[in-house]
Amino acid sequence: MEKAERTVLESIDECYEQLFSAERKVADCIRKKPDEVIMMNVSELAAASGASEATVVRMCKHIGYQGYYQMRLMLAGDIARNARSDSNEDMQISTVGQVFQQIIGNMRHLSEGLNTSHLLECVKAIQSSRLVYVIAVGNTIPVALDLSFRLNRFGVPAIASTIMEHSLNHISQGKPEDMVIAISKSGTSKSVLQGAEMAKRIGMKVLSITAAGYCPLSRTADFVLSSKTEKSLFGDIGPASSLSEFAVNDAIIYFLKYQDKLARDLAGQENGLDEIELMLAETKL
């Protein structure tokens, strides 16, 4: 393919004069910080460049790619090839212990992005729903199946499917008192977004689990739980792990089981009270 013969930045340089002014904003943003762009979804690049999402996609097509996803994939490949020659010298993780230390660090970072009171709100919405549809595509499907199975085990009727058309069909026949949990690391999966938008039209509540802070899916959802971690174990272009999404599942299930105690603990924290203070209060007038 002709695009494989030159890099994304070379393609931008070659077509730059033919781009519209709004498209040049996107191109300039990619030129200035390609390392950051490969971590952005289309919404985040649009915000960073001051252009619309449609302009981002048009610019990618004008320089010869099918769309933003393909351009970002090729850009990541360009960066990887440039870095490959000295990757061995830069490698910092060389033992099993270091691998798990990074995973532990990512879990700490994940926990910092989740709020106890918000998670309790999510769990209450899940528990009050007539039926919960858990949707995902690709290698995130096992996360949806895991959450659906465990919700059922804790008394919350939930369904998930490995076939997205089945999920969309189920949602289309749902009721306003149902709920959709939409899982997408990028927050831009088209079919997952379709399911979330369909649910909103019916009147359902939507909870999104995504690693993207600003994306179409999070804008559609009533509740957002972040699965973003600090640093991928495999770098910017390696195979993405679903460990953080599974960890969010664990948090949901734990809060579902112990929500009454957690709510009491949270209320105590907000009131500035703890057991020691209450005990000391008994010794004073």
mmCIF file of C-alpha atoms in Angstrom:
data_model
loop_
_atom_site.group_PDB
_atom_site.id
_atom_site.type_symbol
_atom_site.label_atom_id
_atom_site.label_comp_id
_atom_site.label_asym_id
_atom_site.label_seq_id
_atom_site.Cartn_x
_atom_site.Cartn_y
_atom_site.Cartn_z
ATOM 1 C CA MET A 1 0.000 0.000 0.000
ATOM 2 C CA GLU A 2 1.291 3.442 -0.883
ATOM 3 C CA LYS A 3 0.793 4.806 2.649
ATOM 4 C CA ALA A 4 3.214 2.228 4.049
ATOM 5 C CA GLU A 5 6.024 3.837 2.034
ATOM 6 C CA ARG A 6 5.945 7.095 3.973
ATOM 7 C CA THR A 7 5.204 8.124 7.530
ATOM 8 C CA VAL A 8 2.126 9.977 8.745
ATOM 9 C CA LEU A 9 4.156 13.141 9.308
ATOM 10 C CA GLU A 10 5.509 12.901 5.769
ATOM 11 C CA SER A 11 1.952 12.478 4.474
ATOM 12 C CA ILE A 12 0.901 15.600 6.363
ATOM 13 C CA ASP A 13 3.828 17.583 4.929
ATOM 14 C CA GLU A 14 2.998 16.399 1.420
ATOM 15 C CA CYS A 15 -0.690 17.368 1.620
ATOM 16 C CA TYR A 16 -0.463 20.350 3.969
ATOM 17 C CA GLU A 17 -1.005 23.073 1.359
ATOM 18 C CA GLN A 18 -4.197 21.360 0.157
ATOM 19 C CA LEU A 19 -5.744 21.220 3.647
ATOM 20 C CA PHE A 20 -8.411 23.680 4.778
ATOM 21 C CA SER A 21 -7.487 26.067 7.598
ATOM 22 C CA ALA A 22 -9.428 24.092 10.228
ATOM 23 C CA GLU A 23 -7.758 20.874 9.079
ATOM 24 C CA ARG A 24 -4.346 22.516 9.372
ATOM 25 C CA LYS A 25 -5.013 23.068 13.081
ATOM 26 C CA VAL A 26 -5.345 19.304 13.472
ATOM 27 C CA ALA A 27 -2.268 18.663 11.333
ATOM 28 C CA ASP A 28 -0.229 21.173 13.355
ATOM 29 C CA CYS A 29 -1.265 19.497 16.600
ATOM 30 C CA ILE A 30 -0.139 16.098 15.284
ATOM 31 C CA ARG A 31 3.164 17.574 14.091
ATOM 32 C CA LYS A 32 3.913 19.211 17.451
ATOM 33 C CA LYS A 33 3.133 16.283 19.747
ATOM 34 C CA PRO A 34 2.798 12.974 17.886
ATOM 35 C CA ASP A 35 3.712 11.025 21.046
ATOM 36 C CA GLU A 36 0.677 12.489 22.813
ATOM 37 C CA VAL A 37 -1.679 12.201 19.842
ATOM 38 C CA ILE A 38 -1.361 8.412 19.669
ATOM 39 C CA MET A 39 -2.865 8.300 23.177
ATOM 40 C CA MET A 40 -5.843 10.510 22.228
ATOM 41 C CA ASN A 41 -9.222 9.519 20.869
ATOM 42 C CA VAL A 42 -10.872 11.615 18.171
ATOM 43 C CA SER A 43 -12.689 13.815 20.715
ATOM 44 C CA GLU A 44 -9.518 14.550 22.661
ATOM 45 C CA LEU A 45 -7.575 15.484 19.517
ATOM 46 C CA ALA A 46 -10.451 17.718 18.418
ATOM 47 C CA ALA A 47 -10.354 19.516 21.774
ATOM 48 C CA ALA A 48 -6.547 19.776 21.761
ATOM 49 C CA SER A 49 -6.456 21.253 18.256
ATOM 50 C CA GLY A 50 -9.495 23.521 18.580
ATOM 51 C CA ALA A 51 -11.324 21.760 15.757
ATOM 52 C CA SER A 52 -14.420 19.584 15.504
ATOM 53 C CA GLU A 53 -14.421 15.792 15.496
ATOM 54 C CA ALA A 54 -15.664 15.855 11.894
ATOM 55 C CA THR A 55 -12.697 18.046 10.917
ATOM 56 C CA VAL A 56 -10.272 15.572 12.494
ATOM 57 C CA VAL A 57 -11.740 12.729 10.445
ATOM 58 C CA ARG A 58 -11.743 14.825 7.238
ATOM 59 C CA MET A 59 -8.100 15.785 7.713
ATOM 60 C CA CYS A 60 -7.143 12.125 8.099
ATOM 61 C CA LYS A 61 -8.986 11.248 4.902
ATOM 62 C CA HIS A 62 -7.425 14.166 3.025
ATOM 63 C CA ILE A 63 -3.909 12.902 3.793
ATOM 64 C CA GLY A 64 -4.825 9.434 2.524
ATOM 65 C CA TYR A 65 -6.190 7.424 5.448
ATOM 66 C CA GLN A 66 -9.600 5.830 5.900
ATOM 67 C CA GLY A 67 -10.206 7.734 9.117
ATOM 68 C CA TYR A 68 -8.735 8.781 12.436
ATOM 69 C CA TYR A 69 -8.312 5.278 13.833
ATOM 70 C CA GLN A 70 -6.171 4.139 10.884
ATOM 71 C CA MET A 71 -4.088 7.328 10.947
ATOM 72 C CA ARG A 72 -3.435 6.977 14.685
ATOM 73 C CA LEU A 73 -2.490 3.324 14.249
ATOM 74 C CA MET A 74 -0.009 4.181 11.487
ATOM 75 C CA LEU A 75 1.403 7.077 13.523
ATOM 76 C CA ALA A 76 1.957 4.738 16.467
ATOM 77 C CA GLY A 77 3.781 2.354 14.137
ATOM 78 C CA ASP A 78 6.007 5.181 12.907
ATOM 79 C CA ILE A 79 6.931 6.129 16.463
ATOM 80 C CA ALA A 80 7.601 2.502 17.392
ATOM 81 C CA ARG A 81 9.945 2.013 14.448
ATOM 82 C CA ASN A 82 11.878 5.139 15.380
ATOM 83 C CA ALA A 83 12.234 3.992 18.983
ATOM 84 C CA ARG A 84 13.014 0.338 18.282
ATOM 85 C CA SER A 85 16.736 0.814 17.717
ATOM 86 C CA ASP A 86 17.404 1.937 21.291
ATOM 87 C CA SER A 87 14.523 0.189 23.049
ATOM 88 C CA ASN A 88 16.796 -2.360 24.726
ATOM 89 C CA GLU A 89 18.890 0.357 26.349
ATOM 90 C CA ASP A 90 15.790 2.171 27.591
ATOM 91 C CA MET A 91 14.093 -0.920 29.020
ATOM 92 C CA GLN A 92 13.611 -0.418 32.757
ATOM 93 C CA ILE A 93 11.533 -3.493 33.603
ATOM 94 C CA SER A 94 13.693 -6.604 33.686
ATOM 95 C CA THR A 95 12.334 -8.744 36.538
ATOM 96 C CA VAL A 96 9.014 -10.321 37.491
ATOM 97 C CA GLY A 97 8.953 -8.162 40.612
ATOM 98 C CA GLN A 98 9.228 -4.975 38.553
ATOM 99 C CA VAL A 99 6.382 -6.104 36.296
ATOM 100 C CA PHE A 100 4.080 -6.516 39.281
ATOM 101 C CA GLN A 101 5.297 -3.291 40.883
ATOM 102 C CA GLN A 102 4.154 -1.416 37.785
ATOM 103 C CA ILE A 103 0.822 -3.233 37.866
ATOM 104 C CA ILE A 104 0.417 -2.274 41.545
ATOM 105 C CA GLY A 105 1.255 1.333 40.667
ATOM 106 C CA ASN A 106 -1.382 1.304 37.954
ATOM 107 C CA MET A 107 -3.977 -0.022 40.398
ATOM 108 C CA ARG A 108 -3.128 2.788 42.841
ATOM 109 C CA HIS A 109 -3.518 5.333 40.053
ATOM 110 C CA LEU A 110 -6.822 3.729 39.086
ATOM 111 C CA SER A 111 -8.139 3.984 42.650
ATOM 112 C CA GLU A 112 -7.271 7.687 42.778
ATOM 113 C CA GLY A 113 -9.536 8.290 39.793
ATOM 114 C CA LEU A 114 -12.565 6.650 41.425
ATOM 115 C CA ASN A 115 -14.726 8.471 43.944
ATOM 116 C CA THR A 116 -16.460 6.543 46.743
ATOM 117 C CA SER A 117 -19.667 8.579 46.767
ATOM 118 C CA HIS A 118 -19.946 8.455 42.974
ATOM 119 C CA LEU A 119 -19.376 4.697 42.957
ATOM 120 C CA LEU A 120 -22.131 4.323 45.555
ATOM 121 C CA GLU A 121 -24.465 6.321 43.287
ATOM 122 C CA CYS A 122 -23.610 4.000 40.397
ATOM 123 C CA VAL A 123 -24.292 0.908 42.491
ATOM 124 C CA LYS A 124 -27.639 2.274 43.714
ATOM 125 C CA ALA A 125 -28.671 2.925 40.106
ATOM 126 C CA ILE A 126 -27.626 -0.603 39.148
ATOM 127 C CA GLN A 127 -29.505 -2.176 42.043
ATOM 128 C CA SER A 128 -32.695 -0.210 41.367
ATOM 129 C CA SER A 129 -32.776 -1.200 37.683
ATOM 130 C CA ARG A 130 -35.235 -3.773 36.380
ATOM 131 C CA LEU A 131 -32.588 -5.252 34.067
ATOM 132 C CA VAL A 132 -28.960 -4.353 33.323
ATOM 133 C CA TYR A 133 -27.467 -4.749 29.843
ATOM 134 C CA VAL A 134 -23.661 -4.940 29.845
ATOM 135 C CA ILE A 135 -22.158 -4.227 26.417
ATOM 136 C CA ALA A 136 -18.658 -4.283 24.925
ATOM 137 C CA VAL A 137 -16.900 -5.302 21.711
ATOM 138 C CA GLY A 138 -13.641 -6.989 20.743
ATOM 139 C CA ASN A 139 -11.235 -8.000 23.475
ATOM 140 C CA THR A 140 -13.339 -6.142 26.062
ATOM 141 C CA ILE A 141 -16.211 -8.636 25.722
ATOM 142 C CA PRO A 142 -14.825 -10.872 28.529
ATOM 143 C CA VAL A 143 -15.058 -7.872 30.875
ATOM 144 C CA ALA A 144 -18.760 -7.475 30.050
ATOM 145 C CA LEU A 145 -19.419 -11.204 30.495
ATOM 146 C CA ASP A 146 -17.615 -11.192 33.848
ATOM 147 C CA LEU A 147 -19.612 -8.244 35.184
ATOM 148 C CA SER A 148 -22.936 -9.610 33.927
ATOM 149 C CA PHE A 149 -22.309 -13.023 35.514
ATOM 150 C CA ARG A 150 -21.331 -11.584 38.886
ATOM 151 C CA LEU A 151 -24.201 -9.084 38.968
ATOM 152 C CA ASN A 152 -26.577 -12.011 38.545
ATOM 153 C CA ARG A 153 -24.847 -13.861 41.379
ATOM 154 C CA PHE A 154 -25.583 -10.896 43.644
ATOM 155 C CA GLY A 155 -29.239 -10.706 42.690
ATOM 156 C CA VAL A 156 -29.119 -8.070 39.944
ATOM 157 C CA PRO A 157 -30.685 -9.332 36.685
ATOM 158 C CA ALA A 158 -28.104 -8.691 33.962
ATOM 159 C CA ILE A 159 -27.354 -9.913 30.454
ATOM 160 C CA ALA A 160 -24.363 -9.670 28.119
ATOM 161 C CA SER A 161 -23.620 -11.185 24.736
ATOM 162 C CA THR A 162 -20.563 -11.926 22.632
ATOM 163 C CA ILE A 163 -22.542 -10.740 19.601
ATOM 164 C CA MET A 164 -23.189 -6.990 19.590
ATOM 165 C CA GLU A 165 -26.252 -7.315 17.347
ATOM 166 C CA HIS A 166 -27.881 -9.431 20.066
ATOM 167 C CA SER A 167 -27.120 -6.768 22.671
ATOM 168 C CA LEU A 168 -28.554 -3.995 20.494
ATOM 169 C CA ASN A 169 -31.678 -6.072 19.872
ATOM 170 C CA HIS A 170 -32.132 -6.651 23.617
ATOM 171 C CA ILE A 171 -31.690 -2.946 24.388
ATOM 172 C CA SER A 172 -34.189 -1.941 21.684
ATOM 173 C CA GLN A 173 -36.845 -3.981 23.491
ATOM 174 C CA GLY A 174 -35.932 -2.660 26.933
ATOM 175 C CA LYS A 175 -37.792 -0.290 29.237
ATOM 176 C CA PRO A 176 -36.918 3.081 30.798
ATOM 177 C CA GLU A 177 -36.344 1.416 34.175
ATOM 178 C CA ASP A 178 -33.544 -0.690 32.669
ATOM 179 C CA MET A 179 -29.866 0.309 32.586
ATOM 180 C CA VAL A 180 -26.939 -0.090 30.209
ATOM 181 C CA ILE A 181 -23.336 -0.488 31.355
ATOM 182 C CA ALA A 182 -21.177 0.350 28.329
ATOM 183 C CA ILE A 183 -17.515 -0.685 28.459
ATOM 184 C CA SER A 184 -14.978 0.766 26.009
ATOM 185 C CA LYS A 185 -11.354 1.581 26.824
ATOM 186 C CA SER A 186 -11.167 4.207 24.070
ATOM 187 C CA GLY A 187 -14.710 5.471 24.564
ATOM 188 C CA THR A 188 -15.128 5.575 20.786
ATOM 189 C CA SER A 189 -16.317 2.066 19.861
ATOM 190 C CA LYS A 190 -19.133 2.728 17.396
ATOM 191 C CA SER A 191 -21.405 -0.179 18.286
ATOM 192 C CA VAL A 192 -20.988 0.410 22.034
ATOM 193 C CA LEU A 193 -21.848 4.073 21.491
ATOM 194 C CA GLN A 194 -24.883 3.025 19.422
ATOM 195 C CA GLY A 195 -26.093 0.884 22.303
ATOM 196 C CA ALA A 196 -25.634 3.725 24.796
ATOM 197 C CA GLU A 197 -27.425 6.235 22.560
ATOM 198 C CA MET A 198 -30.297 3.804 21.957
ATOM 199 C CA ALA A 199 -30.644 3.309 25.707
ATOM 200 C CA LYS A 200 -30.802 7.071 26.277
ATOM 201 C CA ARG A 201 -33.547 7.452 23.660
ATOM 202 C CA ILE A 202 -35.602 4.821 25.484
ATOM 203 C CA GLY A 203 -35.029 6.626 28.790
ATOM 204 C CA MET A 204 -32.582 4.222 30.423
ATOM 205 C CA LYS A 205 -29.685 5.255 32.636
ATOM 206 C CA VAL A 206 -26.240 4.647 31.130
ATOM 207 C CA LEU A 207 -23.023 3.900 33.009
ATOM 208 C CA SER A 208 -19.784 4.003 31.025
ATOM 209 C CA ILE A 209 -16.509 2.344 31.999
ATOM 210 C CA THR A 210 -13.745 3.923 29.931
ATOM 211 C CA ALA A 211 -10.079 4.891 30.105
ATOM 212 C CA ALA A 212 -10.734 8.029 28.052
ATOM 213 C CA GLY A 213 -11.458 11.134 30.091
ATOM 214 C CA TYR A 214 -13.241 13.011 27.318
ATOM 215 C CA CYS A 215 -14.961 10.923 24.670
ATOM 216 C CA PRO A 216 -18.336 10.390 22.951
ATOM 217 C CA LEU A 217 -19.245 7.560 25.329
ATOM 218 C CA SER A 218 -18.612 9.546 28.517
ATOM 219 C CA ARG A 219 -20.636 12.452 27.118
ATOM 220 C CA THR A 220 -23.574 10.118 26.503
ATOM 221 C CA ALA A 221 -23.484 8.448 29.924
ATOM 222 C CA ASP A 222 -25.228 9.469 33.143
ATOM 223 C CA PHE A 223 -22.446 7.886 35.202
ATOM 224 C CA VAL A 224 -18.773 7.489 34.276
ATOM 225 C CA LEU A 225 -16.237 5.214 35.973
ATOM 226 C CA SER A 226 -12.656 5.753 34.847
ATOM 227 C CA SER A 227 -10.467 2.745 34.066
ATOM 228 C CA LYS A 228 -7.482 4.920 33.156
ATOM 229 C CA THR A 229 -4.089 3.827 34.473
ATOM 230 C CA GLU A 230 -0.846 5.769 34.721
ATOM 231 C CA LYS A 231 1.341 3.816 32.312
ATOM 232 C CA SER A 232 0.703 0.827 30.093
ATOM 233 C CA LEU A 233 2.911 -2.150 30.853
ATOM 234 C CA PHE A 234 3.391 -2.605 27.107
ATOM 235 C CA GLY A 235 4.033 1.006 26.171
ATOM 236 C CA ASP A 236 1.957 3.268 23.990
ATOM 237 C CA ILE A 237 1.377 0.832 21.147
ATOM 238 C CA GLY A 238 1.469 -2.589 22.770
ATOM 239 C CA PRO A 239 -1.571 -4.797 23.335
ATOM 240 C CA ALA A 240 -3.879 -3.076 25.787
ATOM 241 C CA SER A 241 -4.595 -4.920 29.022
ATOM 242 C CA SER A 242 -8.144 -5.163 30.401
ATOM 243 C CA LEU A 243 -6.895 -5.550 33.971
ATOM 244 C CA SER A 244 -8.094 -2.081 34.977
ATOM 245 C CA GLU A 245 -11.589 -2.756 33.615
ATOM 246 C CA PHE A 246 -11.739 -6.034 35.554
ATOM 247 C CA ALA A 247 -10.626 -4.102 38.653
ATOM 248 C CA VAL A 248 -13.503 -1.652 38.170
ATOM 249 C CA ASN A 249 -15.804 -4.686 37.962
ATOM 250 C CA ASP A 250 -14.442 -5.834 41.324
ATOM 251 C CA ALA A 251 -15.114 -2.409 42.833
ATOM 252 C CA ILE A 252 -18.700 -2.416 41.547
ATOM 253 C CA ILE A 253 -19.392 -5.890 42.938
ATOM 254 C CA TYR A 254 -17.761 -5.083 46.286
ATOM 255 C CA PHE A 255 -19.759 -1.872 46.669
ATOM 256 C CA LEU A 256 -22.906 -3.737 45.662
ATOM 257 C CA LYS A 257 -22.395 -6.255 48.466
ATOM 258 C CA TYR A 258 -21.281 -3.827 51.176
ATOM 259 C CA GLN A 259 -22.982 -0.596 50.088
ATOM 260 C CA ASP A 260 -24.867 -0.057 53.368
ATOM 261 C CA LYS A 261 -21.689 -0.234 55.456
ATOM 262 C CA LEU A 262 -19.748 1.854 52.938
ATOM 263 C CA ALA A 263 -22.485 4.491 52.913
ATOM 264 C CA ARG A 264 -22.396 4.671 56.729
ATOM 265 C CA ASP A 265 -18.598 4.927 56.708
ATOM 266 C CA LEU A 266 -18.743 7.687 54.108
ATOM 267 C CA ALA A 267 -21.352 9.596 56.117
ATOM 268 C CA GLY A 268 -19.114 9.323 59.183
ATOM 269 C CA GLN A 269 -16.153 10.708 57.247
ATOM 270 C CA GLU A 270 -18.217 13.605 55.933
ATOM 271 C CA ASN A 271 -19.395 14.407 59.442
ATOM 272 C CA GLY A 272 -15.816 14.275 60.701
ATOM 273 C CA LEU A 273 -16.649 11.529 63.186
ATOM 274 C CA ASP A 274 -14.900 8.289 63.990
ATOM 275 C CA GLU A 275 -15.092 5.707 66.764
ATOM 276 C CA ILE A 276 -12.268 7.276 68.800
ATOM 277 C CA GLU A 277 -13.957 10.681 68.805
ATOM 278 C CA LEU A 278 -17.237 9.133 69.910
ATOM 279 C CA MET A 279 -15.510 7.295 72.763
ATOM 280 C CA LEU A 280 -13.763 10.475 73.926
ATOM 281 C CA ALA A 281 -17.049 12.358 73.795
ATOM 282 C CA GLU A 282 -18.425 10.102 76.519
ATOM 283 C CA THR A 283 -15.723 11.306 78.928
ATOM 284 C CA LYS A 284 -16.633 14.969 78.548
ATOM 285 C CA LEU A 285 -19.525 17.134 79.661
#
